[in-house]
CSV table of C-alpha atoms in Angstrom, one decimal:
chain,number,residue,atom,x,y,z
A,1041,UNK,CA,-14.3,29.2,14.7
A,1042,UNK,CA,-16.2,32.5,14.4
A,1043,UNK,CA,-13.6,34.4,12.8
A,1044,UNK,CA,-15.1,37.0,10.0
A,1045,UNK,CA,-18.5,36.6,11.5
A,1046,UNK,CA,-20.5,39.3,13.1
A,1047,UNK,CA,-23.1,38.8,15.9
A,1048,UNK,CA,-25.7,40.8,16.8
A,1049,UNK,CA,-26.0,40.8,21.3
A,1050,UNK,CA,-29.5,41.9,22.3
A,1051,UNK,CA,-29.7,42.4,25.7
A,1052,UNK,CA,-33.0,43.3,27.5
A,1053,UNK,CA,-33.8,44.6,30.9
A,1054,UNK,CA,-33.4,41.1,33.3
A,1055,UNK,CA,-31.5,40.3,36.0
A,1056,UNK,CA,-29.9,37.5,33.7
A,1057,UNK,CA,-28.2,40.3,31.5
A,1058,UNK,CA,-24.9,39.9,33.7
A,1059,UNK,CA,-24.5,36.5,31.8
A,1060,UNK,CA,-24.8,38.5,28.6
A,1061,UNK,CA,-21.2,39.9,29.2
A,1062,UNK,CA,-19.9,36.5,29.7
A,1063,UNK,CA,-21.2,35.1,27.0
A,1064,UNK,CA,-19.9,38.4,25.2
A,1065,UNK,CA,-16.0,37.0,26.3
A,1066,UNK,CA,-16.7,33.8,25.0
A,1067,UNK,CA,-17.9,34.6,21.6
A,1068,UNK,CA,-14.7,37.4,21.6
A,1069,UNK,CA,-12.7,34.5,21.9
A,1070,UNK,CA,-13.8,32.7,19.2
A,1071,UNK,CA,-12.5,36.1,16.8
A,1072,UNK,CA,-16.4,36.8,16.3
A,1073,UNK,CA,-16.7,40.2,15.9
A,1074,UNK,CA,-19.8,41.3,18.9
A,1075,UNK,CA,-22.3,44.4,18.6
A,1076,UNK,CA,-24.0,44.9,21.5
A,1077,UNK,CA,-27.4,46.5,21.9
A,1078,UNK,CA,-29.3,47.2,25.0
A,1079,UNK,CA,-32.6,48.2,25.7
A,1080,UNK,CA,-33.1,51.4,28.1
A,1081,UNK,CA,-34.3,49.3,30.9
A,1082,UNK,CA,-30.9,46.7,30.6
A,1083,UNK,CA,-28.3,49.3,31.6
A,1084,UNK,CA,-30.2,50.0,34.8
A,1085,UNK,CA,-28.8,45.6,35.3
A,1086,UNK,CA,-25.4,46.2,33.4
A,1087,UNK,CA,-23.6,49.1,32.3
A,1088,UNK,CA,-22.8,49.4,28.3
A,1089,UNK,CA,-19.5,50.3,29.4
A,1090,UNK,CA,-18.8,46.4,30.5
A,1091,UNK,CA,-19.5,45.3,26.9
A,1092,UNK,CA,-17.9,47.8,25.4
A,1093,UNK,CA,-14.9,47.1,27.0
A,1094,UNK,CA,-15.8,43.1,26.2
A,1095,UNK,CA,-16.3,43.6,22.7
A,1096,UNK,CA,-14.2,46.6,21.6
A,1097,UNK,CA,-17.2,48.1,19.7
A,1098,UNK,CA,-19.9,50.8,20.9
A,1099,UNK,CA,-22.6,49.3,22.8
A,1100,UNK,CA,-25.4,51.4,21.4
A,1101,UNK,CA,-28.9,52.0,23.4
A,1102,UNK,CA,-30.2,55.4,21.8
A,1103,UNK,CA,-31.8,55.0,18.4
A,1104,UNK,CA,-31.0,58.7,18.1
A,1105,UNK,CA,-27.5,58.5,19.6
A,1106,UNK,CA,-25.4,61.3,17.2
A,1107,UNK,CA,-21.9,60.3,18.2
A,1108,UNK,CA,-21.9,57.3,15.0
A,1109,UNK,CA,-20.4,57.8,11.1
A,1110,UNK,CA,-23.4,59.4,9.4
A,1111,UNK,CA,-25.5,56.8,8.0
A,1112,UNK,CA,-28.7,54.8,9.3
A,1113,UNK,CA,-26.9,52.8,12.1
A,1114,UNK,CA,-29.9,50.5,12.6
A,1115,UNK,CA,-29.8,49.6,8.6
A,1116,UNK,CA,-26.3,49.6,8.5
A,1117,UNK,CA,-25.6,46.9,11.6
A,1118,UNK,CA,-28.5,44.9,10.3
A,1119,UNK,CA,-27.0,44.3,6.5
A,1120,UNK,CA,-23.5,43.6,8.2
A,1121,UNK,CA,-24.4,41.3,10.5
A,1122,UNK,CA,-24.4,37.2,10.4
A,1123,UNK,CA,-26.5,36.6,13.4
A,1124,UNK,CA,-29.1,37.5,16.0
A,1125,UNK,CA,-29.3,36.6,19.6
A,1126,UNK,CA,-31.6,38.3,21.7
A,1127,UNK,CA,-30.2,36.8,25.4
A,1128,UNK,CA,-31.3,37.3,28.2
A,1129,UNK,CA,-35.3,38.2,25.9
A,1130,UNK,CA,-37.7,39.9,28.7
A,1131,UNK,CA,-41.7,38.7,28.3
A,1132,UNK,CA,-42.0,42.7,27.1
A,1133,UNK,CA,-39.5,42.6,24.1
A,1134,UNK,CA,-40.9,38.7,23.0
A,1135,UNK,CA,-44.3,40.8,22.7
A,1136,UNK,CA,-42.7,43.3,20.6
A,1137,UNK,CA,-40.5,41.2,18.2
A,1138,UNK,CA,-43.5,38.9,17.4
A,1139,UNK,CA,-45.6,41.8,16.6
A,1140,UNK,CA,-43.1,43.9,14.7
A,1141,UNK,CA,-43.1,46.7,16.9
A,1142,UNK,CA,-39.9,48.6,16.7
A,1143,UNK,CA,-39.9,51.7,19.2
A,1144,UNK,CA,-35.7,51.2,20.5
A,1145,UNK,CA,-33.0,50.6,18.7
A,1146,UNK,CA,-32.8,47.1,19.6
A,1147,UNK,CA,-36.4,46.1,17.8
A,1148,UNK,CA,-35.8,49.0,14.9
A,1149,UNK,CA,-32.4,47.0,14.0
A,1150,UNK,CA,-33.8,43.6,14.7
A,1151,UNK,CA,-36.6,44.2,12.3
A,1152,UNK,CA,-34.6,45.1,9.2
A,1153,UNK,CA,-32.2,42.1,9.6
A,1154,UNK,CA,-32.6,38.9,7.2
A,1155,UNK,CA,-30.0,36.8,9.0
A,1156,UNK,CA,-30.5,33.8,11.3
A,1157,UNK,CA,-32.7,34.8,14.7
A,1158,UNK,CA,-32.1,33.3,18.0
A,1159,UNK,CA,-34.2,34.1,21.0
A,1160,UNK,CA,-33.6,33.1,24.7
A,1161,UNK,CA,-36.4,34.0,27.1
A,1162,UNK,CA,-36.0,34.7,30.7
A,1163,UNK,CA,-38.4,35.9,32.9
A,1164,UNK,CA,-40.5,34.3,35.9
A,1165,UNK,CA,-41.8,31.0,35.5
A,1166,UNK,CA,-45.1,32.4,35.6
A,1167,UNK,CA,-44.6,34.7,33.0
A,1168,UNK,CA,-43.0,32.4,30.7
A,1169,UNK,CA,-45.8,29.9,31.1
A,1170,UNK,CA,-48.9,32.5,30.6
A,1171,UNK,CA,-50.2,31.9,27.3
A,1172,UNK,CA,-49.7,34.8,26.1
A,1173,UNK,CA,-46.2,34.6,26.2
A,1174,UNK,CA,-46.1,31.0,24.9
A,1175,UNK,CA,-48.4,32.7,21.9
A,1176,UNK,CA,-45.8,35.0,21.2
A,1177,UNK,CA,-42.8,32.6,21.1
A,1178,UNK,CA,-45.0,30.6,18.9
A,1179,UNK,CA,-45.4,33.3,16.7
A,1180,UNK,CA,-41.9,33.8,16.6
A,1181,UNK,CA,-40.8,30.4,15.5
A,1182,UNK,CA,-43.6,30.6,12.8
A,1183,UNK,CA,-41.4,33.3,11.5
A,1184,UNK,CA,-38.2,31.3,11.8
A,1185,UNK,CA,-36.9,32.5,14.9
A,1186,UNK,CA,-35.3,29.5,17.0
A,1187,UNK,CA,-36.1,30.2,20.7
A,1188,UNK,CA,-33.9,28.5,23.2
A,1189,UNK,CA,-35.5,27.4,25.9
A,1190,UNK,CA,-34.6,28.6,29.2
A,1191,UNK,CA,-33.3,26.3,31.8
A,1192,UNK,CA,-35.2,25.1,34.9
A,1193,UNK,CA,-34.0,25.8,38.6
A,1194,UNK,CA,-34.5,28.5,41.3
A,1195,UNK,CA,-34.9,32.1,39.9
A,1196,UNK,CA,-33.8,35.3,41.1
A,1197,UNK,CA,-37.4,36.1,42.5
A,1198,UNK,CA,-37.2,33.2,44.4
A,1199,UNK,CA,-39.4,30.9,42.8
A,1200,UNK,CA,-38.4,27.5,41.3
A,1201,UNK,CA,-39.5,26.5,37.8
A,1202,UNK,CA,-38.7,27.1,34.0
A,1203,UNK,CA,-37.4,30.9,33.0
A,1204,UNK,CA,-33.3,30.9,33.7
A,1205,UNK,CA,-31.0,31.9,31.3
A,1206,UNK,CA,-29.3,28.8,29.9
A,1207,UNK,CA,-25.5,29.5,30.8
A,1208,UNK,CA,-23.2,31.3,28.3
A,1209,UNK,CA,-21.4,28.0,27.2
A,1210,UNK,CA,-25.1,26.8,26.5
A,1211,UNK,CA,-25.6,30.1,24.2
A,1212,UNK,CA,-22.5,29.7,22.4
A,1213,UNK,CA,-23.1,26.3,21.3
A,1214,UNK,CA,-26.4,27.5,19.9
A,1215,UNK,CA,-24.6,30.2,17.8
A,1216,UNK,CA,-21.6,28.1,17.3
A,1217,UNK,CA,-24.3,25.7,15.2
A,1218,UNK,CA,-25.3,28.5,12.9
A,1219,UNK,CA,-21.8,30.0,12.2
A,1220,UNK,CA,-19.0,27.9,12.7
A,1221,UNK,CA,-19.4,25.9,9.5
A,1222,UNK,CA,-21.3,26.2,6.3
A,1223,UNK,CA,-23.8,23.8,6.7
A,1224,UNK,CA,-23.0,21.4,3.7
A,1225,UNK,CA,-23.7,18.2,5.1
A,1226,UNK,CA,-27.9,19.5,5.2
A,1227,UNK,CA,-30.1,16.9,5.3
A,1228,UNK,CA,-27.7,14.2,6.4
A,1229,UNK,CA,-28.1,11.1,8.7
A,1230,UNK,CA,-24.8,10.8,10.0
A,1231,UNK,CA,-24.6,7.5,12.8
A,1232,UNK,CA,-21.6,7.2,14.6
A,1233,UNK,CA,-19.6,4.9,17.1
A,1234,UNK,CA,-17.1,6.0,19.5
A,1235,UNK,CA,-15.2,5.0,22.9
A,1236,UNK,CA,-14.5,1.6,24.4
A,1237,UNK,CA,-16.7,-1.3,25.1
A,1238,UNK,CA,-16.5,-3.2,29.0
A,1239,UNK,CA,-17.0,-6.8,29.1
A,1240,UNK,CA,-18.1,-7.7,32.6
A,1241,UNK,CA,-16.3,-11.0,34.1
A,1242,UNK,CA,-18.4,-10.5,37.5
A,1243,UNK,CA,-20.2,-7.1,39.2
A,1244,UNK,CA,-17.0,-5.6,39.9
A,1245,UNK,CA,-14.2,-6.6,36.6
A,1246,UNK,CA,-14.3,-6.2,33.1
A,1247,UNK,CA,-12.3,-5.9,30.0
A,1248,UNK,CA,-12.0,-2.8,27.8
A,1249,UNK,CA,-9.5,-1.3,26.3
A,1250,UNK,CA,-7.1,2.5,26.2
A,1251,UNK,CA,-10.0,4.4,23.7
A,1252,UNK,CA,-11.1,7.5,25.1
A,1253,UNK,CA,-13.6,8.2,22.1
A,1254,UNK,CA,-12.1,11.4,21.4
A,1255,UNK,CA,-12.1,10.6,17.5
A,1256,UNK,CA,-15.7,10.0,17.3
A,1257,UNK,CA,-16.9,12.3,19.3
A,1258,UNK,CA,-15.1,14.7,17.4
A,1259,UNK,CA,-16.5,13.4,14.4
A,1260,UNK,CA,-20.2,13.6,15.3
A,1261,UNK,CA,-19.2,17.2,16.6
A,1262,UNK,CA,-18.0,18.6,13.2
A,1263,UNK,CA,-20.8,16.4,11.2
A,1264,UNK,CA,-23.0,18.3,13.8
A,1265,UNK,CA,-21.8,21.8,12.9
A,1266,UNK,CA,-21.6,21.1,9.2
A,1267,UNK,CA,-25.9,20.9,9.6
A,1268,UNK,CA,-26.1,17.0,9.7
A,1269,UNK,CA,-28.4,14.9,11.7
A,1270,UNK,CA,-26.2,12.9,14.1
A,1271,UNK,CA,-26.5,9.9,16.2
A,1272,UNK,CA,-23.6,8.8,18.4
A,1273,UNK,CA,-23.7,5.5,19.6
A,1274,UNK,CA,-21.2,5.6,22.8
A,1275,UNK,CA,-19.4,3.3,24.9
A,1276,UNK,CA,-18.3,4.9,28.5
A,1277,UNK,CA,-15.9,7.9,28.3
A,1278,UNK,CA,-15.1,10.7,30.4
A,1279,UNK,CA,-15.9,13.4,27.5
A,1280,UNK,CA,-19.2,15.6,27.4
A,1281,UNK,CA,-21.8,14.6,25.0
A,1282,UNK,CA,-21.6,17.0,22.0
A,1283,UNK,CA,-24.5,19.3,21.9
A,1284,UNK,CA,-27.8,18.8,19.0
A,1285,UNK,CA,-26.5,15.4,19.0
A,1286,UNK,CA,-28.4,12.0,19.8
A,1287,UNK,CA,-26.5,9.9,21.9
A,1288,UNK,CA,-27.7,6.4,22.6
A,1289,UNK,CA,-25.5,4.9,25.7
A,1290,UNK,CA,-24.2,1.4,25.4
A,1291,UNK,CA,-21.6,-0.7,27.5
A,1292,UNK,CA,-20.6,-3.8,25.9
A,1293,UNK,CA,-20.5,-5.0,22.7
A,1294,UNK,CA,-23.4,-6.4,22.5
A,1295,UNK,CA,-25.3,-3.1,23.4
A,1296,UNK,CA,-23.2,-2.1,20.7
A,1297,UNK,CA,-24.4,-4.3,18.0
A,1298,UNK,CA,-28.0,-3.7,19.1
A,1299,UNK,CA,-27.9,-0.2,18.9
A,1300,UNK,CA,-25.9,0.1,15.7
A,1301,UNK,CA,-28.4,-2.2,14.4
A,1302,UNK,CA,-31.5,0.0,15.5
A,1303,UNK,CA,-30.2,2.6,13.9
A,1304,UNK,CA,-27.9,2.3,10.8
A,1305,UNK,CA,-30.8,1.7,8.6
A,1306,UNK,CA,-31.5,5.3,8.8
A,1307,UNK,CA,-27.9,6.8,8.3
A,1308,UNK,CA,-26.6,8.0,5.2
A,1309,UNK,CA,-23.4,7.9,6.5
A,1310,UNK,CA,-22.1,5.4,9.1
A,1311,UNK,CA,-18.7,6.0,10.8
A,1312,UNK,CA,-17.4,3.0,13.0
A,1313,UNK,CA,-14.6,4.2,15.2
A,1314,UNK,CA,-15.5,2.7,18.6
A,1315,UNK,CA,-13.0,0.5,20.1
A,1316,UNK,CA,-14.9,-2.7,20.3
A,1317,UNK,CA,-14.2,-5.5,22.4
A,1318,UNK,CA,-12.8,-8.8,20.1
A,1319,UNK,CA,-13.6,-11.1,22.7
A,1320,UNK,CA,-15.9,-11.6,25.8
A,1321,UNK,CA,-15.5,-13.3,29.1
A,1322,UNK,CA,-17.5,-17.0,27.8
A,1323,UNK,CA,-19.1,-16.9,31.5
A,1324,UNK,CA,-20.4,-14.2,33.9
A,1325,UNK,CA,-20.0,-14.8,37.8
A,1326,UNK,CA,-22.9,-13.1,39.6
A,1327,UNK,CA,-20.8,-13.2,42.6
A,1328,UNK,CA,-16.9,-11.9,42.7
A,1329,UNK,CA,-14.5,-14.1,41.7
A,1330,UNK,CA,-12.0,-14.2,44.3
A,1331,UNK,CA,-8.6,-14.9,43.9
A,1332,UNK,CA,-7.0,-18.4,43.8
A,1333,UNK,CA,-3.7,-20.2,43.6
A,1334,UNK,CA,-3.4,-22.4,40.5
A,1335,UNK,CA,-5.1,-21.7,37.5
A,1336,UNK,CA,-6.5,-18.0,36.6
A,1337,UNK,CA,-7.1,-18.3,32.8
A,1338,UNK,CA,-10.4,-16.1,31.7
A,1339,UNK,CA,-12.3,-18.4,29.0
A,1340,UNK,CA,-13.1,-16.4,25.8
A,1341,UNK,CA,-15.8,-16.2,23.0
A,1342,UNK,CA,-16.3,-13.7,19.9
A,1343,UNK,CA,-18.1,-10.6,20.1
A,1344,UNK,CA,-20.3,-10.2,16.7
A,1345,UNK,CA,-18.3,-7.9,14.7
A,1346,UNK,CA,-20.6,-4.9,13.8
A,1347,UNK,CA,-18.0,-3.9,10.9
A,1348,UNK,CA,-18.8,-7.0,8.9
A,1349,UNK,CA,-22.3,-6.4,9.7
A,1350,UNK,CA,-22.7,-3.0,8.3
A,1351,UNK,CA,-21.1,-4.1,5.0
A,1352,UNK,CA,-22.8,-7.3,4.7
A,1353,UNK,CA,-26.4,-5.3,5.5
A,1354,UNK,CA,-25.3,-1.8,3.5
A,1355,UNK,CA,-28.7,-0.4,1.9
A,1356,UNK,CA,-27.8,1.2,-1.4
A,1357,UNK,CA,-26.6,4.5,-1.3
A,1358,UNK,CA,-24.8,3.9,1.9
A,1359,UNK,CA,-21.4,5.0,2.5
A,1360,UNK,CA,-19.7,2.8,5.6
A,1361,UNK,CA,-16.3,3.6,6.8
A,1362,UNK,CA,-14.6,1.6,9.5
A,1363,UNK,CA,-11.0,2.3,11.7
A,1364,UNK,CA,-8.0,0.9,12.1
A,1365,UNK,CA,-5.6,0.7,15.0
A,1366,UNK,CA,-2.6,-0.8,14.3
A,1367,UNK,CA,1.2,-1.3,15.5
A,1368,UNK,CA,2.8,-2.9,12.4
A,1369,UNK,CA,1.8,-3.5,8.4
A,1370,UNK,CA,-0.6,-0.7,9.1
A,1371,UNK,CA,-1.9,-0.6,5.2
A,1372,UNK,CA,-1.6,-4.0,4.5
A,1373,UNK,CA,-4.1,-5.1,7.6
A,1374,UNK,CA,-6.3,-2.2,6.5
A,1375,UNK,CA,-6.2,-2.9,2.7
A,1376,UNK,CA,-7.6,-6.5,3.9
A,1377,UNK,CA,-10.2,-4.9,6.3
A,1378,UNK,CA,-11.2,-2.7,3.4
A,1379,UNK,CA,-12.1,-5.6,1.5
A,1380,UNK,CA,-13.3,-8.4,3.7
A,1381,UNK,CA,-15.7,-6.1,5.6
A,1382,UNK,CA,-17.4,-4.6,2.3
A,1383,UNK,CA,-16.8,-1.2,3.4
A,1384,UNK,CA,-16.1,2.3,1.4
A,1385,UNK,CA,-13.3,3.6,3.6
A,1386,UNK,CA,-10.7,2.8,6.6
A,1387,UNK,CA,-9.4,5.4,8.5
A,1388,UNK,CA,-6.4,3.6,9.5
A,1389,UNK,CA,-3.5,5.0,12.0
A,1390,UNK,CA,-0.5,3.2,13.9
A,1391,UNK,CA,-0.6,3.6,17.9
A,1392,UNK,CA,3.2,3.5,17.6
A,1393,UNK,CA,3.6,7.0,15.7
A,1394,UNK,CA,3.7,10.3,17.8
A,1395,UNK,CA,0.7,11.8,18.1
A,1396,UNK,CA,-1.6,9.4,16.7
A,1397,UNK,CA,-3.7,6.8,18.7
A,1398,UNK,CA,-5.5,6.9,22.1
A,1399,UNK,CA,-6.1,9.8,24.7
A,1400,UNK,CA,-4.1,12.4,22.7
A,1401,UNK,CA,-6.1,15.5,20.7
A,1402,UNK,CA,-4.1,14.6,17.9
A,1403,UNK,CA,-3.9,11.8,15.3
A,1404,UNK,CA,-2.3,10.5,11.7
A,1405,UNK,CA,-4.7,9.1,9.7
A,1406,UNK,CA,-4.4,7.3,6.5
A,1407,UNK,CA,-7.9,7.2,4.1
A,1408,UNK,CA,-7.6,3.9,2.7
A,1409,UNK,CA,-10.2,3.1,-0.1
A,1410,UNK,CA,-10.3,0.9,-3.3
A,1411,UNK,CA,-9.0,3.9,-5.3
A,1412,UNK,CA,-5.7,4.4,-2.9
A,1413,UNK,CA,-4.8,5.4,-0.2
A,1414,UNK,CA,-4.3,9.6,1.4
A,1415,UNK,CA,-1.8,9.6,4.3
A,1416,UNK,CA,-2.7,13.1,6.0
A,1417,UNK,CA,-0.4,15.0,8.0
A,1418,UNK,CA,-0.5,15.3,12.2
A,1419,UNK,CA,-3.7,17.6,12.9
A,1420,UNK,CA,-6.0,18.0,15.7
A,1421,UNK,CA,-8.5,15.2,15.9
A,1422,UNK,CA,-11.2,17.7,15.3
A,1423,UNK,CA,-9.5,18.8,12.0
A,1424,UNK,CA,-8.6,15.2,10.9
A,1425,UNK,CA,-12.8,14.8,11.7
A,1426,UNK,CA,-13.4,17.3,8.7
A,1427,UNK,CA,-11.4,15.7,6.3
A,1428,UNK,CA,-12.7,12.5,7.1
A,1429,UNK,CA,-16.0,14.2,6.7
A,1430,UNK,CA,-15.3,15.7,3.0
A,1431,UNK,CA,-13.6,12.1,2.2
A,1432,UNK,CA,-17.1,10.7,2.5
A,1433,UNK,CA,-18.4,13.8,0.7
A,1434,UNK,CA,-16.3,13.2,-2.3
A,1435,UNK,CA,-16.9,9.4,-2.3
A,1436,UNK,CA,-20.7,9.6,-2.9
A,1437,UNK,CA,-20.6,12.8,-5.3
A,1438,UNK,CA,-18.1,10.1,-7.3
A,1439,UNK,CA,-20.4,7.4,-7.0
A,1440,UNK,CA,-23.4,9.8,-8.2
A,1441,UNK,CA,-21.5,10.7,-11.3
């Protein structure tokens, strides 16, 4: 996702620099293209060999190293490159950077760049704590850096408290924010539903259904990355949280409705792709129901459907879209979703086709709306997220117009 990007590694002299050169790897991986600079002090933890062997590029260290193309290497890094990460930050080089001092090559460069600036201290929890420190972090931030806090937990001197690296997957999402995307959907309250709901029948049964939530996790992801604010409302799945995202928990339906009624007010743009439960159990045991000859029917009643609610409550402005899971007359059912629900958009797909429906990475979707209907091609459920994402894009610049 980094591909044609540049990132600018500062690494300064803590014991943490060794997760520099994983996080180095990772970012590799992603085609970002990785300058490395080091302080004096950091190659005494790491040698610059390890990155350069990493990154494919010259780790530099010497402000007045002579074996470079003649031109002002410290300028010349700083215009080319997208973004700053200063990881694992020492106490000593948060002093300097908040201060403008620029006596290495790693402040000199840092100073002439205009691009995005992250910052992760590490250091003893002491240290990190003094005010001083927490002055100079301040003044950071004041000058649009974004300091990443460091994680909590036993540190190399022994002690236990704030002042470890966060891990390198932890960095990467941070930069993966920044770059991956241009950040169009700025400004954005994006609120969406994903996974199954469980109906409890007694402490130990329930009904739910075959969604993973892979869909809308994937869409709050990219809606995420593209610079919106995003709440996922979630029913139990086995899939991480995406990062920089709320994520209000819910297990049944009706935690479902609640929270989806807490919150949509708010959203711009609402996408409803959890897997809700049609029907509850009409009567919870407290005890386990145990097992009997003769009759073992389950009484039923209606969940509320949230769908119907959204449309009936939109605010002005606000763009709805529900989802559709069928196995037969895929965009006739929708077509008459479309319209009972008083919704903008159904993302509709048939469980039956390859590669569509539940626990796959993949899916078909048709966008059904009152103009038509776009049937889009198999794709990874992160890319179908995107299109579903510029489909809503497109909607409201029409209805602006």
């Amino acid at each position: 996702m980094l591909q044609g990007k540049t990132v600018l590694l500062g690494v300064t002299g803590g014991i943490a620099a060794y997760k520099a050169a994983a996080l180095a790897s990772a970012l590799v991986k992603q085609h970002c293209c990785v300058e490395v600079i080091m302080t004096a002090h950091a190659t005494e933890f790491i040698a610059p060999l390890t990155f350069e062997q990493l990154t494919g590029n010259r780790t530099m260290v010497d402000t007045f190293d002579r074996n470079f193309v003649h031109q002002v290497e410290h300028v010349s890094l700083a215009h080319r490159t997208d973004l700053v990460l200063v990881a694992p930050a020492t106490a000593n080089v948060c002093a300097k950077l908040a201060h403008g001092l620029a006596d290495d090559m790693l402040t000199t460069t840092v100073l002439a760049c205009k691009c995005p600036k992250l910052i992760a201290p590490a250091m003893n929890t002491n240290m990190f704590e003094n005010p001083v420190t927490q002055d100079n972090l301040g003044i950071l931030r004041r000058y649009g850096w974004e300091v990443i806090q460091p994680a909590t937990g036993r540190l190399a001197c022994g002690d236990t408290g704030a002042g470890k690296l966060p891990e390198p997957e932890q960095l990467l999402q941070h930069i993966l924010r920044r770059l991956a995307l241009p950040h169009d959907l700025e400004g954005k309250r994006v609120l969406v539903t994903a996974g199954p709901t469980q109906e409890a029948l007694d402490p130990v049964r329930y009904i739910t259904n075959h969604s993973t939530g892979k869909m809308g996790y994937a869409i709050a992801r990219m809606a995420m990355l593209r610079g919106a604010d995003v709440t996922l409302i979630s029913g139990p799945t086995a899939i991480d949280p995406p990062p920089f995202v709320e994520v209000v928990p819910v297990v049944s339906a009706a935690d479902m409705f609640d929270a989806v009624a807490e919150h949509s007010a708010d959203a711009n743009w609402i996408f409803k792709s959890a897997a809700v439960a049609d029907y509850t159990p009409a009567e919870y045991s407290g005890d386990k129901v145990k097992k009997k000859d003769g009759d073992m029917s389950i009484p039923l009643t209606r969940t509320r459907d949230i769908l119907q609610y959204l449309g009936d409550h939109r605010r002005p402005g606000q763009f709805i879209c529900g989802f559709s899971m069928e196995t037969r007359d895929m965009l006739e059912n929708s077509r008459a979703k479309l319209e009972k629900k008083h919704v903008d958009m159904i993302c509709a797909n048939n469980l039956k086709v390859a590669g569509a429906g539940f626990g796959v990475d993949t899916n078909i979707i048709t966008l059904i709306t009152a103009d038509g209907a776009e049937e889009l091609p198999l794709m990874s459920k992160e890319a179908a997220a995107n299109r579903i994402l510029d489909a809503a894009k497109a909607h409201e610049k029409a209805e602006q117009e």
